[in-house]
Amino acid sequence: MAGLLLKNISKTYPGQVTAVRNLSLEIQDKEFLVLVGPSGCGKTTTLRMIAGLEDISAGELYIGDRLVNDVPPKDRDIAMVFQNYALYPHLSVYDNMAFGLKLRKMPKGEIRQNVLEAARILDLEDLLGRKPKELSGGQRQRVALGRAMVRKPQVFLMDEPLSNLDAQLRTQMRIEIARLHKKLATTFIYVTHDQTEAMTMGTRIVVMKEGLVQQVDTPQHIYNHPANRFAAGFIGNPRMNFLEVSFKEQKNGLCAGLGGVLLSVPPVRGAALRAKGCRQGGKAILGIRAEHLALRPLEGRFPACPPELPLVRGRLEFTELRGAENYHYVTVQGREVVVRAQPEYRGEAGQEVEIVFNLAQAHFF
Ligand code: ADP
Ligand code: MG
């Protein structure tokens, strides 16, 4: 069991590519930490530095209380699961799982005990005699996990372990890995570019962009309180709507002007925006999620709009049916806005619609 401490860690590859910049992070013992971000943001590099497969250019890495910058990978008590499984094709499932233990000269009986225990937890007991090519993708992934498990490491590192699986299996393995984490009660550090995996698996998420940490927090907190526009847009599916607005001071308080429509900003939010220097005529990006918008179809004539209920007109382009909830894509002043609606809502493509904005849940960037 161990927590980790990353202190101002940077990595510059030969040729001056700085893949990770000044990364500081405290990882708790038994935590499920997810590093998430677009391709090239430095996730794999971070994981490989923790594993000892890549030198650290600057900074300090502690596993437990031990400074491990110069400790070779095999002495770090860490196991890594790779995206491509890296199984030996000519060895059986049993021998694949036992391989690392044999190298370490563990007594045969103990190897057998560890492999059988991992096989039981991962539901591989009936497959121990098979070769990798006789397994499905999901089974191969479980063997790769098993090979990491038999060593009983202090920390598991996983680099996009589900990206070679089809969508349904990915969902299933997501749950299995989260369950495995509970069962093993060990620190997991998991890398993915997929925000759904990050949201559903992580006890905490680190959002990265271009080698820099953007935000570290629980999935729910990042979803509700994104630190910046990047985190707001990266976490959440569908993506948060972003619309350019300009502020107007009105008698009843600060408003965000969207085209010709004035959306009133809740007083508390208005005060916070003024404190940040937002004034009459100032511009900002309004960020609002699909579930904080609602749709009203235009039936014949326009109903009179009470001034406190801001309505923005647009054209319904198409609807994404998801079953329990549907997402409607509406063009507003040339911009696409996605709105969540209940399944009862019937709208047809091409129809003119009104969007109800509730700025209580809005963000300004
Ligand atoms: P991610 O896993 O988030 O996709 P990586 O950590 O693999 O990102 O890469 C981060 C950056 O470092 C990228 O710009 C990548 O091209 C660069 N990079 C990765 N590995 C090497 C390497 N061995 N040599 C030089 N540059 C590298
Ligand atoms: Mg990677």
CSV table of N, CA and C and ligand atoms in Angstrom, one decimal, residues 13-14 17 19 37-46 54 159-160 191, ligand 1:
chain,number,residue,atom,x,y,z
A,13,TYR,N,11.9,15.7,-23.6
A,13,TYR,CA,12.6,14.7,-24.4
A,13,TYR,C,13.7,15.3,-25.2
A,14,PRO,N,14.7,14.4,-25.6
A,14,PRO,CA,15.8,15.0,-26.5
A,14,PRO,C,15.1,15.6,-27.7
A,17,VAL,N,11.2,18.5,-26.8
A,17,VAL,CA,9.8,18.5,-26.6
A,17,VAL,C,9.5,18.4,-25.1
A,19,ALA,N,7.1,17.4,-22.6
A,19,ALA,CA,5.9,16.7,-22.6
A,19,ALA,C,5.1,16.9,-21.3
A,37,GLY,N,-7.0,13.6,-20.8
A,37,GLY,CA,-6.7,14.7,-21.6
A,37,GLY,C,-6.6,14.3,-23.1
A,38,PRO,N,-6.5,15.2,-24.0
A,38,PRO,CA,-6.4,14.8,-25.4
A,38,PRO,C,-5.1,14.1,-25.7
A,39,SER,N,-5.0,13.5,-26.9
A,39,SER,CA,-3.8,12.8,-27.3
A,39,SER,C,-2.6,13.8,-27.3
A,40,GLY,N,-1.5,13.4,-26.7
A,40,GLY,CA,-0.3,14.2,-26.8
A,40,GLY,C,-0.1,15.2,-25.6
A,41,CYS,N,-1.0,15.1,-24.6
A,41,CYS,CA,-1.0,16.0,-23.5
A,41,CYS,C,0.0,15.6,-22.4
A,42,GLY,N,0.6,14.4,-22.5
A,42,GLY,CA,1.6,14.0,-21.6
A,42,GLY,C,1.2,12.9,-20.6
A,43,LYS,N,0.1,12.2,-20.8
A,43,LYS,CA,-0.4,11.2,-19.9
A,43,LYS,C,0.5,10.0,-19.8
A,44,THR,N,0.9,9.5,-21.0
A,44,THR,CA,1.7,8.3,-21.0
A,44,THR,C,3.1,8.6,-20.4
A,45,THR,N,3.6,9.8,-20.8
A,45,THR,CA,4.9,10.2,-20.2
A,45,THR,C,4.9,10.2,-18.7
A,46,THR,N,3.8,10.8,-18.1
A,46,THR,CA,3.7,10.9,-16.7
A,46,THR,C,3.7,9.5,-16.1
A,54,GLU,N,10.9,6.0,-17.8
A,54,GLU,CA,11.4,7.2,-18.5
A,54,GLU,C,12.1,8.0,-17.4
A,159,ASP,N,-2.4,2.2,-18.8
A,159,ASP,CA,-2.4,3.2,-19.9
A,159,ASP,C,-3.4,2.8,-20.9
A,160,GLU,N,-4.5,3.5,-20.9
A,160,GLU,CA,-5.6,3.3,-21.9
A,160,GLU,C,-5.9,1.8,-22.1
A,191,VAL,N,-4.8,6.0,-17.0
A,191,VAL,CA,-4.7,7.0,-18.1
A,191,VAL,C,-5.7,6.8,-19.2
B,1,ADP,P1,-0.4,11.1,-24.3
B,1,ADP,O1,-0.1,9.8,-23.7
B,1,ADP,O2,-1.2,12.1,-23.5
B,1,ADP,O3,-1.0,11.0,-25.7
B,1,ADP,P2,2.5,11.4,-24.5
B,1,ADP,O4,3.0,11.4,-23.1
B,1,ADP,O5,2.6,10.1,-25.2
B,1,ADP,O6,1.0,11.9,-24.5
B,1,ADP,O7,3.3,12.5,-25.3
B,1,ADP,C1,3.4,13.8,-24.9
B,1,ADP,C2,4.3,14.6,-25.8
B,1,ADP,O8,5.6,14.1,-25.8
B,1,ADP,C3,3.8,14.5,-27.3
B,1,ADP,O9,4.1,15.7,-27.9
B,1,ADP,C4,4.7,13.4,-27.9
B,1,ADP,O10,4.9,13.6,-29.2
B,1,ADP,C5,6.0,13.6,-27.1
B,1,ADP,N1,6.8,12.4,-26.9
B,1,ADP,C6,6.3,11.2,-26.4
B,1,ADP,N2,7.3,10.3,-26.3
B,1,ADP,C7,8.4,10.9,-26.9
B,1,ADP,C8,9.7,10.4,-27.1
B,1,ADP,N3,10.1,9.2,-26.8
B,1,ADP,N4,10.6,11.3,-27.7
B,1,ADP,C9,10.2,12.5,-28.1
B,1,ADP,N5,8.9,13.0,-27.9
B,1,ADP,C10,8.0,12.2,-27.3
